[in-house]
mmCIF file of C-alpha atoms and ligand atoms in Angstrom:
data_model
loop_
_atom_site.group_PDB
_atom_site.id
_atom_site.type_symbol
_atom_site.label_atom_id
_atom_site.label_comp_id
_atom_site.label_asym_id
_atom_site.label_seq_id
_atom_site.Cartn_x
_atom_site.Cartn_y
_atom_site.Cartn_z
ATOM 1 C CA UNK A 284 49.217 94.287 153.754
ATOM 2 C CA UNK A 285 46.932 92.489 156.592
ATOM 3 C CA UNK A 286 44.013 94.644 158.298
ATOM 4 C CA UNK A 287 42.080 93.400 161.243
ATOM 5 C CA UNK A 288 39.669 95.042 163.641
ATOM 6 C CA UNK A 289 36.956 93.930 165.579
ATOM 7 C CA UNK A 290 33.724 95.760 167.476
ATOM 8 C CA UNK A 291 32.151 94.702 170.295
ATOM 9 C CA UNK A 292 28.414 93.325 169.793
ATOM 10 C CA UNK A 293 27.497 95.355 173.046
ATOM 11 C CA UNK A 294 24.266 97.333 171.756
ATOM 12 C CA UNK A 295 23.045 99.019 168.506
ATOM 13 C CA UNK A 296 25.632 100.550 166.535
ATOM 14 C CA UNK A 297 26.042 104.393 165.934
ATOM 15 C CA UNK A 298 27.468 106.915 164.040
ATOM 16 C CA UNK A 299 30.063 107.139 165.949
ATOM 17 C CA UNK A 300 31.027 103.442 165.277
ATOM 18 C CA UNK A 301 30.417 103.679 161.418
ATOM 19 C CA UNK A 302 32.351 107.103 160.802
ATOM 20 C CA UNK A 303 35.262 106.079 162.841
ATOM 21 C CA UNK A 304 35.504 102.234 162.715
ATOM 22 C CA UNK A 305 33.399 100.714 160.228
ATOM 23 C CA UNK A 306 33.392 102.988 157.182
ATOM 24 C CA UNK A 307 37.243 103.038 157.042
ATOM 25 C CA UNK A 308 37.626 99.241 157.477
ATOM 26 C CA UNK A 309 35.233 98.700 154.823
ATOM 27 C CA UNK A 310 37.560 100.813 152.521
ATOM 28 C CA UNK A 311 40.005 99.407 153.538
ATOM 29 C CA UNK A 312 38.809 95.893 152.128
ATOM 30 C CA UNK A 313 39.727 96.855 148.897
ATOM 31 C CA UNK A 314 43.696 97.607 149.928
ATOM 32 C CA UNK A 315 44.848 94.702 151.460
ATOM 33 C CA UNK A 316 43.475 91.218 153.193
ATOM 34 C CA UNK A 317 40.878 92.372 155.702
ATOM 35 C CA UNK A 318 40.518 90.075 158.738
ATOM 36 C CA UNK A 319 37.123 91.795 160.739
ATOM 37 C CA UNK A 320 35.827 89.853 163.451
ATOM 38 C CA UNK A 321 32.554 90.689 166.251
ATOM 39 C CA UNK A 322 34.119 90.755 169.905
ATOM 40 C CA UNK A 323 32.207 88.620 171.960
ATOM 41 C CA UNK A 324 34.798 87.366 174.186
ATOM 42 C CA UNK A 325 35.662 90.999 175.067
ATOM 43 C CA UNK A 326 31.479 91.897 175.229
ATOM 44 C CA UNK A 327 31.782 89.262 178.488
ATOM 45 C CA UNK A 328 33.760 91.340 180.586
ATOM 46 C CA UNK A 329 30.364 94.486 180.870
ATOM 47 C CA UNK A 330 27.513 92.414 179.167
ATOM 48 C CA UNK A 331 26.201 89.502 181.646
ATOM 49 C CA UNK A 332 22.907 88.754 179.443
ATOM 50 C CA UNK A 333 23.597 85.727 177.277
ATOM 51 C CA UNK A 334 20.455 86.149 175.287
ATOM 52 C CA UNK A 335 21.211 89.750 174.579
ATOM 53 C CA UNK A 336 24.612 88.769 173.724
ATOM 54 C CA UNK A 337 23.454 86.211 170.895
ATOM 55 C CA UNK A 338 21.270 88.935 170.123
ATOM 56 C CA UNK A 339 23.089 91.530 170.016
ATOM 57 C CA UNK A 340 25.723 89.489 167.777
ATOM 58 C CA UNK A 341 23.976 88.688 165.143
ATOM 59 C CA UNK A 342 22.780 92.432 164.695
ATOM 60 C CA UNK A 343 26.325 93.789 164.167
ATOM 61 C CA UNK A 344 26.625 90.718 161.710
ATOM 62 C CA UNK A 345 23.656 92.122 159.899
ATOM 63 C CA UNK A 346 25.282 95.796 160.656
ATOM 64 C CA UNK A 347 28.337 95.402 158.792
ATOM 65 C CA UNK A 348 26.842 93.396 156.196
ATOM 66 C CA UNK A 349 24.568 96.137 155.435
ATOM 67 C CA UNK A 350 26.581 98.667 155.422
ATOM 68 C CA UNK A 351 28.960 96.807 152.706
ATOM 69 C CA UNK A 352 31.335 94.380 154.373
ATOM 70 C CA UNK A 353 31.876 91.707 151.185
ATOM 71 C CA UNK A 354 32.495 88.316 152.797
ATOM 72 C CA UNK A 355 34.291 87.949 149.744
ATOM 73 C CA UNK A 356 37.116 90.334 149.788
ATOM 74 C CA UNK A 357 37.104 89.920 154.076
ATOM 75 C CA UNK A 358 37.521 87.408 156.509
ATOM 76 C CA UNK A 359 34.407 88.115 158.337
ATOM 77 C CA UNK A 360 34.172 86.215 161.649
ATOM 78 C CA UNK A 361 32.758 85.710 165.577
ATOM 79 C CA UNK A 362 35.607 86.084 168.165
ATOM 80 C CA UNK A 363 34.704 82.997 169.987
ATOM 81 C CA UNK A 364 34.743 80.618 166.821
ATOM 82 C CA UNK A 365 38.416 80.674 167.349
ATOM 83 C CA UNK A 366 39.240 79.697 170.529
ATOM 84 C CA UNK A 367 43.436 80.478 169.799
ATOM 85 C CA UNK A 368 42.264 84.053 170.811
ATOM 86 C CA UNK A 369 41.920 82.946 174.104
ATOM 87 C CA UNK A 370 44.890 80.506 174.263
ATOM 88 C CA UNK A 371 47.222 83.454 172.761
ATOM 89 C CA UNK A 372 45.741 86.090 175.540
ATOM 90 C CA UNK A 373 47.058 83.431 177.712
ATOM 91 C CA UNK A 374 50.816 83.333 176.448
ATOM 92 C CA UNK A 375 51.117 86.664 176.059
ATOM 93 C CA UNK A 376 49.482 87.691 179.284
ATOM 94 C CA UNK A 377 52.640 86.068 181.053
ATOM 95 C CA UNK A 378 55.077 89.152 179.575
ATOM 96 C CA UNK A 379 52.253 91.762 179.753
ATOM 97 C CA UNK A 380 53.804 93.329 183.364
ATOM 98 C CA UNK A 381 50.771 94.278 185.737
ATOM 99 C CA UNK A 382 51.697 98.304 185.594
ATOM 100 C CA UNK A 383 50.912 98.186 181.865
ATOM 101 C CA UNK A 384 47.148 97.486 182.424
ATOM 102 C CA UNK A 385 46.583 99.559 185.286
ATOM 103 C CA UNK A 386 47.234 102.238 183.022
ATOM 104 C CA UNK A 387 44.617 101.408 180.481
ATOM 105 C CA UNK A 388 41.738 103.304 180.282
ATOM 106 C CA UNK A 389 39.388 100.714 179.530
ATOM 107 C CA UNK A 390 39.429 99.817 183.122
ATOM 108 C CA UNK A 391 41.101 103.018 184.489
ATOM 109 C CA UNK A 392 37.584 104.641 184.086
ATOM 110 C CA UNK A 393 35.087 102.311 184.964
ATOM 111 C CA UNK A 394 37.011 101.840 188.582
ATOM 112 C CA UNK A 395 37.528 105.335 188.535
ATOM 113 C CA UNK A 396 33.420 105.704 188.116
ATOM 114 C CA UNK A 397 32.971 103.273 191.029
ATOM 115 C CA UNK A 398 32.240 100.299 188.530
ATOM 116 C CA UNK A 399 33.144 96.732 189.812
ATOM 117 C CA UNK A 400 35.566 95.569 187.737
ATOM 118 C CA UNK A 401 36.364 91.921 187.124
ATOM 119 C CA UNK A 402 39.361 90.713 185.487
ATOM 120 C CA UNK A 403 38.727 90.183 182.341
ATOM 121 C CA UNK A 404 37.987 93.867 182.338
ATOM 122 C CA UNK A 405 41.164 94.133 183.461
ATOM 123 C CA UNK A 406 42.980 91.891 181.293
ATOM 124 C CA UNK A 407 40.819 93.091 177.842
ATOM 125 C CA UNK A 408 43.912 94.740 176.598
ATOM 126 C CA UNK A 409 45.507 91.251 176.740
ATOM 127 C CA UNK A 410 42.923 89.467 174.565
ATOM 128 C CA UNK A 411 43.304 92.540 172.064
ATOM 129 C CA UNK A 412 46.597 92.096 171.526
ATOM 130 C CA UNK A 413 45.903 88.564 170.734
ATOM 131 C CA UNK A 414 43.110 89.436 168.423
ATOM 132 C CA UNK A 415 45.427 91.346 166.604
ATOM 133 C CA UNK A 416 48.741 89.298 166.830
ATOM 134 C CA UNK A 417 47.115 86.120 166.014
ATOM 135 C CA UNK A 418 46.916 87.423 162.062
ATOM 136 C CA UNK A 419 50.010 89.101 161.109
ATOM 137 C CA UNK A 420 48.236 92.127 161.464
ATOM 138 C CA UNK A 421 49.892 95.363 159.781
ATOM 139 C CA UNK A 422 47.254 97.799 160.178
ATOM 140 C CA UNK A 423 44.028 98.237 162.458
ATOM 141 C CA UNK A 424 41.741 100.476 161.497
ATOM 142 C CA UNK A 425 39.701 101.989 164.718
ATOM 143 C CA UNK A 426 38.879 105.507 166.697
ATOM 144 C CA UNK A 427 40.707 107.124 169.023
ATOM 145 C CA UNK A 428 39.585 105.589 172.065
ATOM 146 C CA UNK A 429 41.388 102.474 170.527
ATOM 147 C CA UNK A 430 44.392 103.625 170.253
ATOM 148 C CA UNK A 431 45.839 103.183 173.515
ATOM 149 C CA UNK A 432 45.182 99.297 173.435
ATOM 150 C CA UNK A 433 47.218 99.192 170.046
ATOM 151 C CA UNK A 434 49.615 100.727 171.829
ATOM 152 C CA UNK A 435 49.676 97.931 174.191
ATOM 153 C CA UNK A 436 49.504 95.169 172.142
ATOM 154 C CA UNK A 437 52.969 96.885 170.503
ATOM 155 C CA UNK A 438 54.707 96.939 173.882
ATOM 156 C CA UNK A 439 53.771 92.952 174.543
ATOM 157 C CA UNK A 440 54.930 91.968 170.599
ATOM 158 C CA UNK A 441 58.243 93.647 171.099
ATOM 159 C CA UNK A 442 58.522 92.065 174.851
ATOM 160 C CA UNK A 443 57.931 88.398 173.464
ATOM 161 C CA UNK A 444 60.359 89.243 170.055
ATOM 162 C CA UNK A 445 62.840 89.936 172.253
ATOM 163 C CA UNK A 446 62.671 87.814 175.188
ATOM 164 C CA UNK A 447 61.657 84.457 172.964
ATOM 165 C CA UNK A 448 62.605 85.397 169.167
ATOM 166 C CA UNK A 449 61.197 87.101 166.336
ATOM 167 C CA UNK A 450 57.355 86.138 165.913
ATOM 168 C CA UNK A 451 54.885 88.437 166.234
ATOM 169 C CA UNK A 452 54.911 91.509 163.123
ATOM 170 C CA UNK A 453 54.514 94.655 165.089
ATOM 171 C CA UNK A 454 50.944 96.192 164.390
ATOM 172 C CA UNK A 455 49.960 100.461 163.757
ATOM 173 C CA UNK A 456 46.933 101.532 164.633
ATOM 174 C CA UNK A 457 44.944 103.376 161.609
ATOM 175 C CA UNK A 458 43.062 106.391 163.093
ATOM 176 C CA UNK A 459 41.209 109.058 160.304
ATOM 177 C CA UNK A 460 42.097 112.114 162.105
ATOM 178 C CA UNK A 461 38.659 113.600 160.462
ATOM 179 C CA UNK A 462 36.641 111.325 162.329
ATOM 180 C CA UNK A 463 38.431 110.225 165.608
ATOM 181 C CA UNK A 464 35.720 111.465 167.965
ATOM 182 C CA UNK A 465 32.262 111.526 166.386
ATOM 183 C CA UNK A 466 30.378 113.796 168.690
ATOM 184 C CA UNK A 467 27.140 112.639 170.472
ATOM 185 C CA UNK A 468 23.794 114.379 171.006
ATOM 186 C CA UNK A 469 25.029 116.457 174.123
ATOM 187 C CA UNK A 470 28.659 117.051 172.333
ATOM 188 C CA UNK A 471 30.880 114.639 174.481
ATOM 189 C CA UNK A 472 31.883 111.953 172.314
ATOM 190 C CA UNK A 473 29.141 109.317 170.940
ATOM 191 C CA UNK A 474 28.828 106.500 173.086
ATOM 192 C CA UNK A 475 26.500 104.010 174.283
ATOM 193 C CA UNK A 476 28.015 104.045 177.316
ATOM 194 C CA UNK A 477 26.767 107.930 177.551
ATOM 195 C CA UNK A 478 22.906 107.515 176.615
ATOM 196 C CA UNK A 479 23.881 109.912 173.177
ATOM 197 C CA UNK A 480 23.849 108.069 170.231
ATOM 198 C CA UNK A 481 22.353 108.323 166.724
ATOM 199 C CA UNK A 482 22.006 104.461 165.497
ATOM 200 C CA UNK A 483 22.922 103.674 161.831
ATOM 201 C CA UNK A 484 19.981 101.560 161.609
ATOM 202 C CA UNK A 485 17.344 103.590 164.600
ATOM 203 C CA UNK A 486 14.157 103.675 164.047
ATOM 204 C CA UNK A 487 12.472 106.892 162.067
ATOM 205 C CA UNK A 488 10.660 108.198 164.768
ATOM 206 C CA UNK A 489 12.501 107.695 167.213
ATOM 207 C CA UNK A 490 15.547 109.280 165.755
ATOM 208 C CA UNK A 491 14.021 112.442 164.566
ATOM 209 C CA UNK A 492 12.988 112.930 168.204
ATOM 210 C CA UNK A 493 16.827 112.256 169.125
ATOM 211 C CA UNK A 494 18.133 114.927 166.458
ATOM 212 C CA UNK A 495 15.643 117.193 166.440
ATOM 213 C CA UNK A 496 16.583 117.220 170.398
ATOM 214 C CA UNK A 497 20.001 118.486 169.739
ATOM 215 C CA UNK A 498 20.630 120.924 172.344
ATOM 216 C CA UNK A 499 21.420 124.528 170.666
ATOM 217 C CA UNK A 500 22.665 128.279 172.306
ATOM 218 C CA UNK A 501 19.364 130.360 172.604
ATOM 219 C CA UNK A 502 20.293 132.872 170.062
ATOM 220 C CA UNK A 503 17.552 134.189 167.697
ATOM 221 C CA UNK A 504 17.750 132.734 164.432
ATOM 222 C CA UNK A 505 18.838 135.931 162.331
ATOM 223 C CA UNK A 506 21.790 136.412 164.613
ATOM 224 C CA UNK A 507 25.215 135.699 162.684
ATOM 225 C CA UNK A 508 27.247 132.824 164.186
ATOM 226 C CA UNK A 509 30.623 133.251 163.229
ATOM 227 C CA UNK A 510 31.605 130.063 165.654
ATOM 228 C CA UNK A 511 29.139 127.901 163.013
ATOM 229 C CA UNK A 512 31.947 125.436 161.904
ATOM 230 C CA UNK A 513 31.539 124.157 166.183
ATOM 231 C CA UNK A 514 28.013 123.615 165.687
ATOM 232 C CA UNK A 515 27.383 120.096 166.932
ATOM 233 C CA UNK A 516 24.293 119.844 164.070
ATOM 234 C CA UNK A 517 27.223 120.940 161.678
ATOM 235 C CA UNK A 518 29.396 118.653 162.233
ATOM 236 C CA UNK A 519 27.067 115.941 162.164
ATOM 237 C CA UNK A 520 26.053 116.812 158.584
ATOM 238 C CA UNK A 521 29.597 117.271 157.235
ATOM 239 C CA UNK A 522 29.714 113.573 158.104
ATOM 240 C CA UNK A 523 26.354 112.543 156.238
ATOM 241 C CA UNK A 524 25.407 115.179 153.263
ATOM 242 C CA UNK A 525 27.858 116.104 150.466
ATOM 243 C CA UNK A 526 30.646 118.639 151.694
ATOM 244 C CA UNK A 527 28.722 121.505 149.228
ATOM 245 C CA UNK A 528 25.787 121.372 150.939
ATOM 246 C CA UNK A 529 27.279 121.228 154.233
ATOM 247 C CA UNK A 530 29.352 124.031 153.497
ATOM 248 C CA UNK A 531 25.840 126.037 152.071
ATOM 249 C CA UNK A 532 24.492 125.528 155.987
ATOM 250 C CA UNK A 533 27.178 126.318 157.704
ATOM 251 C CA UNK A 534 27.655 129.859 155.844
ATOM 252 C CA UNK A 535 23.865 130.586 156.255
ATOM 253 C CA UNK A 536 24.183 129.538 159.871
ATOM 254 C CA UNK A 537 27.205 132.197 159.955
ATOM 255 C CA UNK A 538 25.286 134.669 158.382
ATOM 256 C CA UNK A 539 22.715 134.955 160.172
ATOM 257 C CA UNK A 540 19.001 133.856 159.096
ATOM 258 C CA UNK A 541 18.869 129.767 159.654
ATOM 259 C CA UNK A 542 17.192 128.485 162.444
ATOM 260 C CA UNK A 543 18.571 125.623 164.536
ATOM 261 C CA UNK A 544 14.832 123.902 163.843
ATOM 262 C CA UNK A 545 15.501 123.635 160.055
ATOM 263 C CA UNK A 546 19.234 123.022 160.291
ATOM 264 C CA UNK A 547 18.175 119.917 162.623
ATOM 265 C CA UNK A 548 15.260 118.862 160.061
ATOM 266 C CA UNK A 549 18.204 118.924 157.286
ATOM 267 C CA UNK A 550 20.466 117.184 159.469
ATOM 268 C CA UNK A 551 17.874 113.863 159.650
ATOM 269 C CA UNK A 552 17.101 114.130 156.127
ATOM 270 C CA UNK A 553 20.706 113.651 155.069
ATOM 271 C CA UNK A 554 20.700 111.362 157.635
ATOM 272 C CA UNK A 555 17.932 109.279 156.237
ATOM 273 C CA UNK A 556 19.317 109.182 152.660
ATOM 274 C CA UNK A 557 23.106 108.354 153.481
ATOM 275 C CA UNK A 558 21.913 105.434 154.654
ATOM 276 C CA UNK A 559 18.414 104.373 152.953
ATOM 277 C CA UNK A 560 20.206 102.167 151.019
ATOM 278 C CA UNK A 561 22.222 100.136 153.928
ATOM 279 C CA UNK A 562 18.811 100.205 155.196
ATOM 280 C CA UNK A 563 16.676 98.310 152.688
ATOM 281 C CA UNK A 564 19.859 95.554 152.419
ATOM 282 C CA UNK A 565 19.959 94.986 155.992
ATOM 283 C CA UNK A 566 16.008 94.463 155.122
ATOM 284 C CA UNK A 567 17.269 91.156 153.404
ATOM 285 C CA UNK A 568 19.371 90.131 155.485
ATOM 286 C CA UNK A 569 17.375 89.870 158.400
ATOM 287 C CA UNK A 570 15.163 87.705 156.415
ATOM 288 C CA UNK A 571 18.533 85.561 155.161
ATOM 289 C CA UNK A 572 19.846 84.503 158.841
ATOM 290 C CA UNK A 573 21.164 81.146 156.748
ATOM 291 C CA UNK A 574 23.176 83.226 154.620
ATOM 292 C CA UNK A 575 24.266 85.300 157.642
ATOM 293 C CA UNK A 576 25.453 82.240 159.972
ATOM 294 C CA UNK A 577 27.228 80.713 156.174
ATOM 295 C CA UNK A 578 29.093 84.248 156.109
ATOM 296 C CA UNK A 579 30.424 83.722 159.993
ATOM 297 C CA UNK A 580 30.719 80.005 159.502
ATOM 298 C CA UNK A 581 33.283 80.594 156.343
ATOM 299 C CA UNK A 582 34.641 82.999 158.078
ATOM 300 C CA UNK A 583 35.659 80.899 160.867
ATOM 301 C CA UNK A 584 37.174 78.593 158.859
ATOM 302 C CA UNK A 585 39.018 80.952 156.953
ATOM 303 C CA UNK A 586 40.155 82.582 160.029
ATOM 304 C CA UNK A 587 41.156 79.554 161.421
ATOM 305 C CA UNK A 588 43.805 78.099 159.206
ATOM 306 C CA UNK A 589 45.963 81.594 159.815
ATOM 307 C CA UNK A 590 45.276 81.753 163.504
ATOM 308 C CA UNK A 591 46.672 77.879 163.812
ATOM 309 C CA UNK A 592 49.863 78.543 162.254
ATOM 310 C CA UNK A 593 50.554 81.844 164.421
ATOM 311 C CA UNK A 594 49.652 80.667 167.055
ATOM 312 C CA UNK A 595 51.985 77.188 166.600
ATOM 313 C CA UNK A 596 54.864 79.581 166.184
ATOM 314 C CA UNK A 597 54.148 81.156 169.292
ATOM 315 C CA UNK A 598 53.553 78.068 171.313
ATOM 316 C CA UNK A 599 57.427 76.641 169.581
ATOM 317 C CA UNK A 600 58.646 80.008 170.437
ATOM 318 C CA UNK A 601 57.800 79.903 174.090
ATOM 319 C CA UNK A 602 58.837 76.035 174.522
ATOM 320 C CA UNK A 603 55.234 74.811 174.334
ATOM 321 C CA UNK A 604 56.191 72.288 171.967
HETATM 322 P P1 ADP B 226 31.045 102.722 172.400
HETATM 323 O O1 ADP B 226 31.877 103.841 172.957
HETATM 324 O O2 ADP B 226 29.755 103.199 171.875
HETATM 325 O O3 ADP B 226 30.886 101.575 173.400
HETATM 326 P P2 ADP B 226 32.938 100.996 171.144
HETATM 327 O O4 ADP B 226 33.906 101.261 172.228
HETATM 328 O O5 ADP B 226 32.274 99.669 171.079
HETATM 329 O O6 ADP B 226 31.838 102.143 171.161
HETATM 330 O O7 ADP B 226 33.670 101.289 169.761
HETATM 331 C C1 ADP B 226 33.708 100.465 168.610
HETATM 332 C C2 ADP B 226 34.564 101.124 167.551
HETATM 333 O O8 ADP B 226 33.977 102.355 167.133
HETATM 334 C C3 ADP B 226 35.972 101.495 168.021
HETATM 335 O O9 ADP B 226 36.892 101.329 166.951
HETATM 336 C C4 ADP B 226 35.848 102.920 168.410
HETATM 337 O O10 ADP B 226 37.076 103.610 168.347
HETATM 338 C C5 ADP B 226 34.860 103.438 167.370
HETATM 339 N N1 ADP B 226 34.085 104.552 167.951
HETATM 340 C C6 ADP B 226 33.164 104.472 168.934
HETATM 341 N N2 ADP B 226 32.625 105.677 169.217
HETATM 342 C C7 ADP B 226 33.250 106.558 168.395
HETATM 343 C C8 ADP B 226 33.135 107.961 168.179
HETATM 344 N N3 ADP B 226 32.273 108.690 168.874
HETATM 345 N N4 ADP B 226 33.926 108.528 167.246
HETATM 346 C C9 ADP B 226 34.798 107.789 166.517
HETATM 347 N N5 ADP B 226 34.944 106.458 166.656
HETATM 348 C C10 ADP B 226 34.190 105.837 167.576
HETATM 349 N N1 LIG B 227 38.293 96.925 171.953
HETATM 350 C C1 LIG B 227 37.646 97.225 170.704
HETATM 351 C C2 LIG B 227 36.468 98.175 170.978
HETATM 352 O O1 LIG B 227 35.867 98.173 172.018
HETATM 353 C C3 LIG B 227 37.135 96.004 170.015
HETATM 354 C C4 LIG B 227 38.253 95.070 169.657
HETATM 355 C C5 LIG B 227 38.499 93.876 170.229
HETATM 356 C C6 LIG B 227 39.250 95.293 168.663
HETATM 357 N N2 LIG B 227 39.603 93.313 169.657
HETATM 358 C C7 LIG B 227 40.078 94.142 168.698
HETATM 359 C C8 LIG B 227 39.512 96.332 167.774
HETATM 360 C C9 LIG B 227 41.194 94.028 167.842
HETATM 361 C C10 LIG B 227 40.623 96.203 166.935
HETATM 362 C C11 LIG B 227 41.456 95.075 166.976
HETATM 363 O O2 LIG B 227 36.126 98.916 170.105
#
């Protein structure tokens, strides 16, 4: 079994990222032959600052390193190392009909918002679908919002399977239904995009303010809550303390008797621990960038010998060669 996914190096990540992306394709290295690669072909089509793009690149490196990618059991690469993604985006963007995209959210909403959107924006779906087709992929791991492009990128391998032969193995998208939507600060889903994140790796200060900000109902503290499994601060925790203790606050939130101050003080606590250890690795790292670069560098290489040989069958295929 082949697993790929990929994250954009378009700001810090978040919870949101970890619980629904990156925790489930680090599990997943252990079940099959893990292909995980940082997007920064597809970070070109909202981020327009080249320095913060190097930057930002190297910190999900050092991310996802941390939080336990092992370059040995993954492939663990940059997008833009192998240059077939773009040639394969190409090919396949030739059966990908025009109605397809226009119904992708990805640039649905940002015209919808008033956004200018250029074509790669546009066209993102494409390059996914090559990201993913490029390595035999069986299963991508990602949240919901993702799902949609899978989708996609199903519709164009079937197209070019039947219009130019068998090639391309038809990919499912992995969703944990527990953690498609990790909620933000204000409730709506956590996004950068939406200014509500809590950062795996944010500084301590700083995110204490951020949780400790977490906007509750004004009912008095000794008033029973019998809606406490909704309680944003709940949810959060069921993600980051054991499941007993996060059951122990949400029946003393129901009963009446614990304020929404301590519940948020034992939400960054738990917080803090689950990932103190990710935290003093990525320490390391940071002062490793050698070993970091080797990691990609290998990667690439790695990467590289299966992405030639898919993509050569797709260039016979089509009549290329
Ligand atoms: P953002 O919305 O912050 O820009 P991305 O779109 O870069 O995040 O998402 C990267 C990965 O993390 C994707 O697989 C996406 O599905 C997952 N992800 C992002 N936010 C959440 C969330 N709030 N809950 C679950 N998964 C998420
Ligand atoms: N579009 C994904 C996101 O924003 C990132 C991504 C690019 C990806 N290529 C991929 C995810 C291939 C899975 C597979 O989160």
């Amino acid at each position: 079994m082949r697993i790929l996914s990929g994250i954009q190096p378009s700001g810090a990540l978040h919870l949101g990222n970890y619980f629904g992306m990156m925790r489930p394709a680090i599990e997943l290295q252990e079940k099959g032959e893990a292909f995980y690669f940082i997007a920064d072909y597809h970070s070109m089509t909202s981020l327009f600052d080249a320095a913060q793009r190097r930057k930002n690149t190297l910190d999900v490196a050092l991310d996802f390193l941390a939080c336990g990618l092992d370059p040995k059991k993954s492939v663990f690469f940059r997008q833009s190392d192998r240059p077939e993604h773009t040639e394969l985006a190409w090919i396949l963007s030739t059966l990908t009909p025009m109605s397809l995209l226009e119904k992708c959210h990805s640039y649905k909403d940002k015209s919808a918002k008033g956004v200018p959107v250029n074509h790669g924006l546009f066209a993102y779906p494409v390059l996914m679908a090559a990201d993913i087709l490029l390595y035999d992929a069986n299963i991508v791991p990602v949240g919901r919002d993702q799902k949609q492009h899978v989708e996609v990128t199903r519709d164009i391998a079937i197209k070019f399977n039947e219009h130019y032969g068998q090639t391309f193995v038809i990919p499912e998208p992995k969703i944990r239904e527990e953690v498609a939507v990790v909620p933000g600060t204000d409730g709506q889903k956590m996004s950068k995009s939406y200014g509500n994140t809590i950062e795996i790796f944010g500084d301590e200060k700083a995110i204490r303010k951020k949780i400790m900000g977490i906007k509750m109902d004004s009912r008095m503290p000794e008033e029973p809550k019998p809606d406490a499994d909704k309680n944003l601060a709940i949810q959060l925790l069921r993600l980051v303390a054991p499941p007993a203790v996060a059951a122990d606050y949400e029946s003393r939130l129901r009963a009446g008797g614990l304020g929404y101050g301590d519940l948020k003080k034992a939400l960054f606590e738990h917080y803090w621990n689950y990932f103190a250890e990710a935290r003093k690795k990525r320490v390391e790292l940071v002062a490793n960038p050698d070993y970091v670069n080797g990691v990609l560098a290998a990667g690439a290489t790695k990467a590289g010998a299966l992405a030639q040989t898919v993509l050569k069958r797709a260039r016979k295929a089509s009549g290329l060669e």
